[in-house]
Every structure is written in structure tokens, then in C-alpha cells.
Amino acid sequence: MDTILHRKAKAGRAEHQARAMSLAKALRVTLAKVAEEKFEMSLAALSIRSQMCEGEEIDQQLSEKDLLMLFDGPDGARAALMMNPAMVGALIQQQTMGRVLPETDAAPRPMTPTDAAIAAPFLDALLVRAAVLPEDPAEQRLISGFRFGAPVEDVRVMALSLDAPAYKILHVDVDIAGGVRQGRIVMCLPQVEEGGAIPEPQGQDSQTPTPVRPQQPVTLADTVMKLSVDLRISLARLRIPLRDLGKLAAGDILDLGATDFAKVRVQTLAGRGVGRGTLGQLDGVRAVQLDATGDVLPKMQRRASDREQMDLPDISAPAFTADTTEQGGASAQAQASGLPDLPDLPDLPDLPDMPDMSDLPGLDDEGAIAPADVLPDLPDLPDMSDLPDLELSPDLPELDAG
């Protein structure tokens, strides 16, 4: 009798476990829904496998070629998520072109912080949606409360950031756009202790685990506009020779010249100006009140309607009449137009008359040179037809070259 009841109970537990929502099933269902709702993209989990890893060996699970991202969790816990280049490229193509292209044979490019910013909204939504679905409290605690923290440059920095004693590694192989590509997502989640409280999901009601479907998919512009930008406030600019820079030591004083707190420059880290403002304080902290932005440029004023914006006097000349000209000519016109008078020019002396040179010899009536009057007649040459012929090329004797 006990044996029959034991078998029935075991069969019932197996049937319940088969129907229960596990973490793997939650990720499989959530992956497709999040991709469709956020990016109108077709993703399907081909396989999900898990393994345990000691904290000292976590660096062996990280790949230098993948996009490395650090996720912050409850109570200072940290998790690592990775995406291979095929998955990252598919997300970028879907948000920029609206479709995913097949992979090429080109070498994968290095991952950048911009790639992490594009992938972060997708991963955040995936973790939030999947955290409330598993029936096992231990699996809920494993994935709950994690949000995107920062991109990581290399495996060494990532391994130093992960300090949990043990990690559960989830490998998710993803089919992209119906077989166009195959991507991979790896989650390194810190193993939590039994009996810990499950963090409340942020931005969701516990009674409605499935979020409301957004009206429009998230675009690349929406993601980029949420990126952080570092600015610097420049109060003065100093130029010194390189040899003097090498001689600087602690305690040296640099002369900044005349500085004005009302004329500070707002610049990017590369030095490009984005605005001007006044340096002061607000609620006990330093603050800058912007007076102008970098994109405010003067516009060309060409029309008569723009004259008020130019803040220039009207210098249009009045109409001149015959009376105005008779009263003073150009001087009167200058006085009428508001321009200063020009000094009077002195009178030039009269030039003497040129003498009459028409009676000079050798010139005709029009003043041209007459060769016949200038050159004398030459005598005729004598007849030289009886002179003997000259031999211009006499025969030369042969020379012996030997």
C-alpha cells in the first residue's frame, strides 16, 4: 500500500514539475515577447542550459570577443551578462534598418559602450519580465532586482568586479529572424542563500506581472538620447611651453590672467564649446546658468523687415533736387546725408602750350617719319660678272688612318 501511494505521489510531482514555470521556461517565453514588443523583432530561444561555477573561476566563463556588461542587483550584488557580436549586430540592424541581415565573413569589430547602451533596454526588460514568472522562490531570487550598470572593457576588469562565492551560468542560444542569424546570451548570476527575501520588481505591479504593451517600439534614437554625456566648465585657458610644463611641481602658481565668472565656457571632454554661462552656486553647490548655447549662430539679415534685429541706424540717402546741387554741390549732398565734408582740393597750375613742330624735316603732314627725306641715295654697285668662279669645296687628299 505504501509503495503504491509513493509511486502515485512521485508521478504527481513529476507531472507538476513538467507543467510548472521554471526559470528556463520563463526566459524562453519572455525572450520572444520582449523582442516583439520592444523592437518588432523575431527571437526564439533554441536552448537554455545552466551550470554552477565557483567565484574564483568566473573569468573562465567570460569571453573577450563578446559584449561584457555589469548588472547591479540588490544588496550590492553584481551579475555579468554577455552578448556575442551576432546578437549585438542584430539589435543594431533592427533598430536602424528595420531588418536583420545575414552574417558576413568579416572579422568581428571590438565592442563599444554604444553597443552596451543599445543592448541595455532589451536586457533590462528581459530580466524584469522573467523575474516574476518562475514558481520556485530560489529561481526568483536568482534573477530578481538586476539592472544594467555599466559596460566593461575586458575580462580582467569584469572578473575583479564579481566577488560572489558562486555563480549560476545560464547559456541562452537564440535564433534571430527565423534562421537569418544565431546569437548567444550568457548570464552569470550570483548564487543567493536560501530563505532570502525576493526583491520587489521595479516599475511593475505584483498583481500584473505582464507589463502593458508599448504603443511604439523603442528606436535607436530613444536609446541614444538616454546616454550620459560628460561636460566640463572652463573658466580660463592657459598656454605654456612644453619645457615649462615639464618643470611644474607641487606648490607652483599659474597666472590665469583676468578671469570672469560671468563668462565661463561649457565644453565637451574633447574641447568643443557647447555653450556659455555664469558660474555661481545653487543650494550650496556649484552651478552654471547658461546664457547661450553653442548652436545659436548669427543669421544673415538681408530683408528690410530684419532691420530692427540688426540694431543699426538708417543711412538711406535723401532725394536730391536741383536746389540742393546749386547750394553746394557734393558738399551739400554730404551734409544732407549726414557724412563729414571732404577737404577742398587745391587748384592745379596751367600747363604751357606745346610748340609747333610741323616744319621739322623728316616729318610728313601727319607727323610720321619720312624715310626718303632722312636717308641719302646710295650709289649703284659695279658689274662683277667677269670674276672667275671660286671653288668652295676643293678636293682634299686622302689620309691614311693606319
Short mmCIF file of N, CA and C in Angstrom, two decimals, residues 202-301:
data_model
loop_
_atom_site.label_atom_id
_atom_site.label_comp_id
_atom_site.label_asym_id
_atom_site.label_seq_id
_atom_site.Cartn_x
_atom_site.Cartn_y
_atom_site.Cartn_z
N GLN A 202 10.82 46.41 -9.98
CA GLN A 202 10.72 47.85 -10.13
C GLN A 202 9.91 48.17 -11.37
N GLY A 203 8.98 49.11 -11.18
CA GLY A 203 8.21 49.56 -12.32
C GLY A 203 7.09 48.64 -12.71
N GLN A 204 6.73 47.62 -11.87
CA GLN A 204 5.67 46.71 -12.20
C GLN A 204 4.83 46.44 -10.96
N ASP A 205 3.58 46.15 -11.18
CA ASP A 205 2.67 45.75 -10.12
C ASP A 205 2.73 44.25 -9.95
N SER A 206 2.84 43.77 -8.68
CA SER A 206 2.96 42.34 -8.45
C SER A 206 1.72 41.58 -8.89
N GLN A 207 0.57 42.29 -8.96
CA GLN A 207 -0.64 41.62 -9.38
C GLN A 207 -0.72 41.49 -10.90
N THR A 208 0.06 42.28 -11.60
CA THR A 208 0.05 42.23 -13.07
C THR A 208 1.48 42.04 -13.54
N PRO A 209 1.98 40.82 -13.54
CA PRO A 209 3.38 40.60 -13.89
C PRO A 209 3.69 40.93 -15.33
N THR A 210 2.72 40.87 -16.21
CA THR A 210 2.96 41.17 -17.62
C THR A 210 2.77 42.66 -17.85
N PRO A 211 3.79 43.40 -18.28
CA PRO A 211 3.64 44.85 -18.46
C PRO A 211 2.75 45.16 -19.65
N VAL A 212 2.30 46.41 -19.65
CA VAL A 212 1.44 46.85 -20.74
C VAL A 212 2.28 46.97 -22.01
N ARG A 213 1.72 46.54 -23.10
CA ARG A 213 2.42 46.58 -24.38
C ARG A 213 2.62 48.02 -24.81
N PRO A 214 3.83 48.45 -25.10
CA PRO A 214 4.04 49.83 -25.53
C PRO A 214 3.39 50.10 -26.87
N GLN A 215 3.03 51.36 -27.07
CA GLN A 215 2.37 51.73 -28.31
C GLN A 215 3.32 51.66 -29.50
N GLN A 216 4.55 52.04 -29.30
CA GLN A 216 5.53 52.04 -30.38
C GLN A 216 6.79 51.35 -29.90
N PRO A 217 7.51 50.67 -30.80
CA PRO A 217 8.76 50.03 -30.40
C PRO A 217 9.83 51.06 -30.09
N VAL A 218 10.76 50.67 -29.25
CA VAL A 218 11.88 51.54 -28.90
C VAL A 218 12.80 51.67 -30.10
N THR A 219 13.14 52.90 -30.46
CA THR A 219 14.01 53.17 -31.60
C THR A 219 15.43 53.44 -31.11
N LEU A 220 16.35 53.46 -32.07
CA LEU A 220 17.74 53.76 -31.73
C LEU A 220 17.89 55.18 -31.21
N ALA A 221 17.09 56.11 -31.75
CA ALA A 221 17.17 57.50 -31.26
C ALA A 221 16.76 57.59 -29.80
N ASP A 222 15.72 56.83 -29.40
CA ASP A 222 15.31 56.85 -27.99
C ASP A 222 16.42 56.33 -27.09
N THR A 223 17.11 55.30 -27.53
CA THR A 223 18.18 54.73 -26.73
C THR A 223 19.37 55.67 -26.63
N VAL A 224 19.76 56.29 -27.77
CA VAL A 224 20.92 57.18 -27.78
C VAL A 224 20.66 58.42 -26.94
N MET A 225 19.43 58.96 -26.99
CA MET A 225 19.14 60.17 -26.24
C MET A 225 19.17 59.96 -24.73
N LYS A 226 19.17 58.72 -24.26
CA LYS A 226 19.27 58.43 -22.83
C LYS A 226 20.71 58.23 -22.36
N LEU A 227 21.67 58.33 -23.29
CA LEU A 227 23.07 58.15 -22.90
C LEU A 227 23.55 59.33 -22.07
N SER A 228 24.51 59.07 -21.21
CA SER A 228 25.09 60.12 -20.37
C SER A 228 26.22 60.83 -21.11
N VAL A 229 26.32 62.12 -20.89
CA VAL A 229 27.34 62.96 -21.53
C VAL A 229 28.09 63.71 -20.44
N ASP A 230 29.41 63.68 -20.47
CA ASP A 230 30.24 64.39 -19.51
C ASP A 230 30.62 65.75 -20.09
N LEU A 231 30.42 66.80 -19.31
CA LEU A 231 30.77 68.16 -19.69
C LEU A 231 31.76 68.73 -18.68
N ARG A 232 32.48 69.74 -19.12
CA ARG A 232 33.40 70.44 -18.22
C ARG A 232 33.19 71.94 -18.36
N ILE A 233 33.41 72.66 -17.26
CA ILE A 233 33.24 74.10 -17.23
C ILE A 233 34.63 74.74 -17.26
N SER A 234 34.89 75.55 -18.27
CA SER A 234 36.20 76.16 -18.46
C SER A 234 36.12 77.63 -18.05
N LEU A 235 36.91 77.99 -17.04
CA LEU A 235 36.96 79.38 -16.57
C LEU A 235 38.06 80.16 -17.25
N ALA A 236 39.13 79.51 -17.61
CA ALA A 236 40.26 80.18 -18.26
C ALA A 236 40.99 79.18 -19.13
N ARG A 237 41.74 79.71 -20.08
CA ARG A 237 42.55 78.89 -20.97
C ARG A 237 44.00 79.37 -20.88
N LEU A 238 44.89 78.42 -20.70
CA LEU A 238 46.30 78.76 -20.46
C LEU A 238 47.18 78.02 -21.45
N ARG A 239 48.12 78.73 -22.04
CA ARG A 239 49.11 78.14 -22.96
C ARG A 239 50.50 78.34 -22.38
N ILE A 240 51.22 77.25 -22.19
CA ILE A 240 52.58 77.32 -21.69
C ILE A 240 53.45 76.40 -22.54
N PRO A 241 54.73 76.73 -22.69
CA PRO A 241 55.63 75.86 -23.46
C PRO A 241 55.76 74.49 -22.80
N LEU A 242 56.08 73.50 -23.60
CA LEU A 242 56.21 72.15 -23.09
C LEU A 242 57.36 72.03 -22.09
N ARG A 243 58.43 72.79 -22.30
CA ARG A 243 59.56 72.72 -21.36
C ARG A 243 59.17 73.26 -19.99
N ASP A 244 58.30 74.29 -19.96
CA ASP A 244 57.83 74.81 -18.67
C ASP A 244 56.85 73.85 -18.02
N LEU A 245 56.08 73.15 -18.83
CA LEU A 245 55.15 72.18 -18.27
C LEU A 245 55.88 71.05 -17.57
N GLY A 246 57.01 70.64 -18.12
CA GLY A 246 57.78 69.57 -17.50
C GLY A 246 58.45 69.98 -16.21
N LYS A 247 58.57 71.29 -15.99
CA LYS A 247 59.22 71.77 -14.77
C LYS A 247 58.23 72.04 -13.64
N LEU A 248 56.94 71.88 -13.89
CA LEU A 248 55.96 72.18 -12.85
C LEU A 248 56.11 71.23 -11.67
N ALA A 249 55.91 71.76 -10.49
CA ALA A 249 55.99 70.96 -9.26
C ALA A 249 54.90 71.41 -8.32
N ALA A 250 54.68 70.64 -7.29
CA ALA A 250 53.65 70.98 -6.30
C ALA A 250 53.98 72.31 -5.63
N GLY A 251 53.02 73.19 -5.56
CA GLY A 251 53.22 74.50 -4.95
C GLY A 251 53.43 75.61 -5.95
N ASP A 252 53.69 75.31 -7.23
CA ASP A 252 53.85 76.34 -8.24
C ASP A 252 52.51 77.04 -8.48
N ILE A 253 52.60 78.31 -8.83
CA ILE A 253 51.41 79.14 -9.07
C ILE A 253 51.36 79.48 -10.55
N LEU A 254 50.20 79.26 -11.15
CA LEU A 254 49.98 79.58 -12.56
C LEU A 254 49.13 80.82 -12.65
N ASP A 255 49.58 81.77 -13.45
CA ASP A 255 48.86 83.02 -13.63
C ASP A 255 47.77 82.81 -14.68
N LEU A 256 46.52 82.89 -14.26
CA LEU A 256 45.39 82.71 -15.17
C LEU A 256 44.96 84.01 -15.82
N GLY A 257 45.56 85.11 -15.45
CA GLY A 257 45.16 86.38 -16.05
C GLY A 257 43.83 86.85 -15.49
N ALA A 258 43.17 87.73 -16.23
CA ALA A 258 41.89 88.28 -15.81
C ALA A 258 40.78 87.29 -16.15
N THR A 259 40.19 86.69 -15.14
CA THR A 259 39.10 85.74 -15.34
C THR A 259 37.79 86.35 -14.88
N ASP A 260 36.71 85.94 -15.52
CA ASP A 260 35.39 86.49 -15.22
C ASP A 260 34.43 85.34 -15.01
N PHE A 261 33.82 85.27 -13.83
CA PHE A 261 32.86 84.20 -13.54
C PHE A 261 31.62 84.29 -14.42
N ALA A 262 31.38 85.44 -15.02
CA ALA A 262 30.21 85.61 -15.88
C ALA A 262 30.47 85.20 -17.32
N LYS A 263 31.67 84.70 -17.60
CA LYS A 263 32.00 84.33 -18.98
C LYS A 263 32.71 82.98 -19.00
N VAL A 264 32.08 81.98 -18.41
CA VAL A 264 32.66 80.64 -18.44
C VAL A 264 32.15 79.91 -19.67
N ARG A 265 32.89 78.91 -20.10
CA ARG A 265 32.56 78.14 -21.29
C ARG A 265 32.18 76.71 -20.87
N VAL A 266 31.11 76.21 -21.46
CA VAL A 266 30.70 74.83 -21.27
C VAL A 266 31.21 74.03 -22.46
N GLN A 267 32.04 73.02 -22.19
CA GLN A 267 32.72 72.28 -23.25
C GLN A 267 32.52 70.78 -23.05
N THR A 268 32.70 70.06 -24.16
CA THR A 268 32.78 68.61 -24.08
C THR A 268 34.19 68.22 -23.65
N LEU A 269 34.39 66.94 -23.37
CA LEU A 269 35.72 66.49 -22.96
C LEU A 269 36.73 66.65 -24.08
N ALA A 270 36.26 66.69 -25.34
CA ALA A 270 37.15 66.90 -26.48
C ALA A 270 37.49 68.36 -26.69
N GLY A 271 36.86 69.30 -25.94
CA GLY A 271 37.18 70.72 -26.06
C GLY A 271 36.23 71.51 -26.92
N ARG A 272 35.17 70.89 -27.48
CA ARG A 272 34.25 71.63 -28.32
C ARG A 272 33.26 72.38 -27.46
N GLY A 273 33.10 73.69 -27.72
CA GLY A 273 32.21 74.50 -26.93
C GLY A 273 30.75 74.24 -27.26
N VAL A 274 29.94 74.08 -26.22
CA VAL A 274 28.51 73.86 -26.41
C VAL A 274 27.67 74.96 -25.78
N GLY A 275 28.30 75.90 -25.11
CA GLY A 275 27.52 76.97 -24.53
C GLY A 275 28.38 77.90 -23.68
N ARG A 276 27.77 79.00 -23.25
CA ARG A 276 28.42 79.97 -22.36
C ARG A 276 27.48 80.25 -21.19
N GLY A 277 28.05 80.65 -20.05
CA GLY A 277 27.20 80.90 -18.89
C GLY A 277 27.92 81.63 -17.79
N THR A 278 27.23 81.72 -16.65
CA THR A 278 27.73 82.42 -15.47
C THR A 278 27.92 81.40 -14.35
N LEU A 279 29.08 81.39 -13.72
CA LEU A 279 29.40 80.46 -12.65
C LEU A 279 28.92 81.03 -11.33
N GLY A 280 28.19 80.20 -10.57
CA GLY A 280 27.70 80.62 -9.27
C GLY A 280 27.44 79.41 -8.40
N GLN A 281 26.44 79.51 -7.53
CA GLN A 281 26.09 78.40 -6.66
C GLN A 281 24.57 78.32 -6.54
N LEU A 282 24.09 77.11 -6.25
CA LEU A 282 22.66 76.85 -6.09
C LEU A 282 22.49 75.79 -5.02
N ASP A 283 21.80 76.14 -3.95
CA ASP A 283 21.57 75.23 -2.83
C ASP A 283 22.88 74.69 -2.25
N GLY A 284 23.89 75.56 -2.20
CA GLY A 284 25.15 75.19 -1.58
C GLY A 284 26.11 74.44 -2.48
N VAL A 285 25.81 74.26 -3.75
CA VAL A 285 26.71 73.56 -4.68
C VAL A 285 26.98 74.47 -5.86
N ARG A 286 28.10 74.21 -6.52
CA ARG A 286 28.47 74.98 -7.69
C ARG A 286 27.46 74.74 -8.81
N ALA A 287 27.14 75.81 -9.56
CA ALA A 287 26.18 75.71 -10.66
C ALA A 287 26.55 76.72 -11.73
N VAL A 288 26.11 76.46 -12.93
CA VAL A 288 26.33 77.35 -14.07
C VAL A 288 24.99 77.66 -14.70
N GLN A 289 24.69 78.94 -14.83
CA GLN A 289 23.48 79.39 -15.51
C GLN A 289 23.82 79.70 -16.96
N LEU A 290 23.22 78.97 -17.88
CA LEU A 290 23.54 79.12 -19.30
C LEU A 290 22.98 80.44 -19.82
N ASP A 291 23.83 81.16 -20.54
CA ASP A 291 23.42 82.39 -21.21
C ASP A 291 23.19 82.17 -22.70
N ALA A 292 23.94 81.26 -23.29
CA ALA A 292 23.79 80.97 -24.72
C ALA A 292 24.30 79.58 -24.96
N THR A 293 23.75 78.93 -25.96
CA THR A 293 24.17 77.59 -26.33
C THR A 293 25.05 77.64 -27.56
N GLY A 294 25.76 76.55 -27.81
CA GLY A 294 26.70 76.52 -28.92
C GLY A 294 26.06 76.55 -30.28
N ASP A 295 24.78 76.16 -30.39
CA ASP A 295 24.15 76.12 -31.70
C ASP A 295 23.45 77.41 -32.07
N VAL A 296 23.55 78.47 -31.19
CA VAL A 296 22.96 79.75 -31.51
C VAL A 296 23.97 80.53 -32.33
N LEU A 297 23.77 80.61 -33.61
CA LEU A 297 24.69 81.28 -34.52
C LEU A 297 23.99 82.50 -35.13
N PRO A 298 24.73 83.57 -35.41
CA PRO A 298 24.10 84.73 -36.05
C PRO A 298 23.62 84.38 -37.45
N LYS A 299 22.45 84.87 -37.78
CA LYS A 299 21.87 84.62 -39.10
C LYS A 299 22.04 85.84 -39.98
N MET A 300 22.13 85.61 -41.27
CA MET A 300 22.27 86.71 -42.22
C MET A 300 20.98 87.52 -42.25
N GLN A 301 21.13 88.86 -42.19
CA GLN A 301 19.98 89.76 -42.25
C GLN A 301 20.01 90.43 -43.61
#
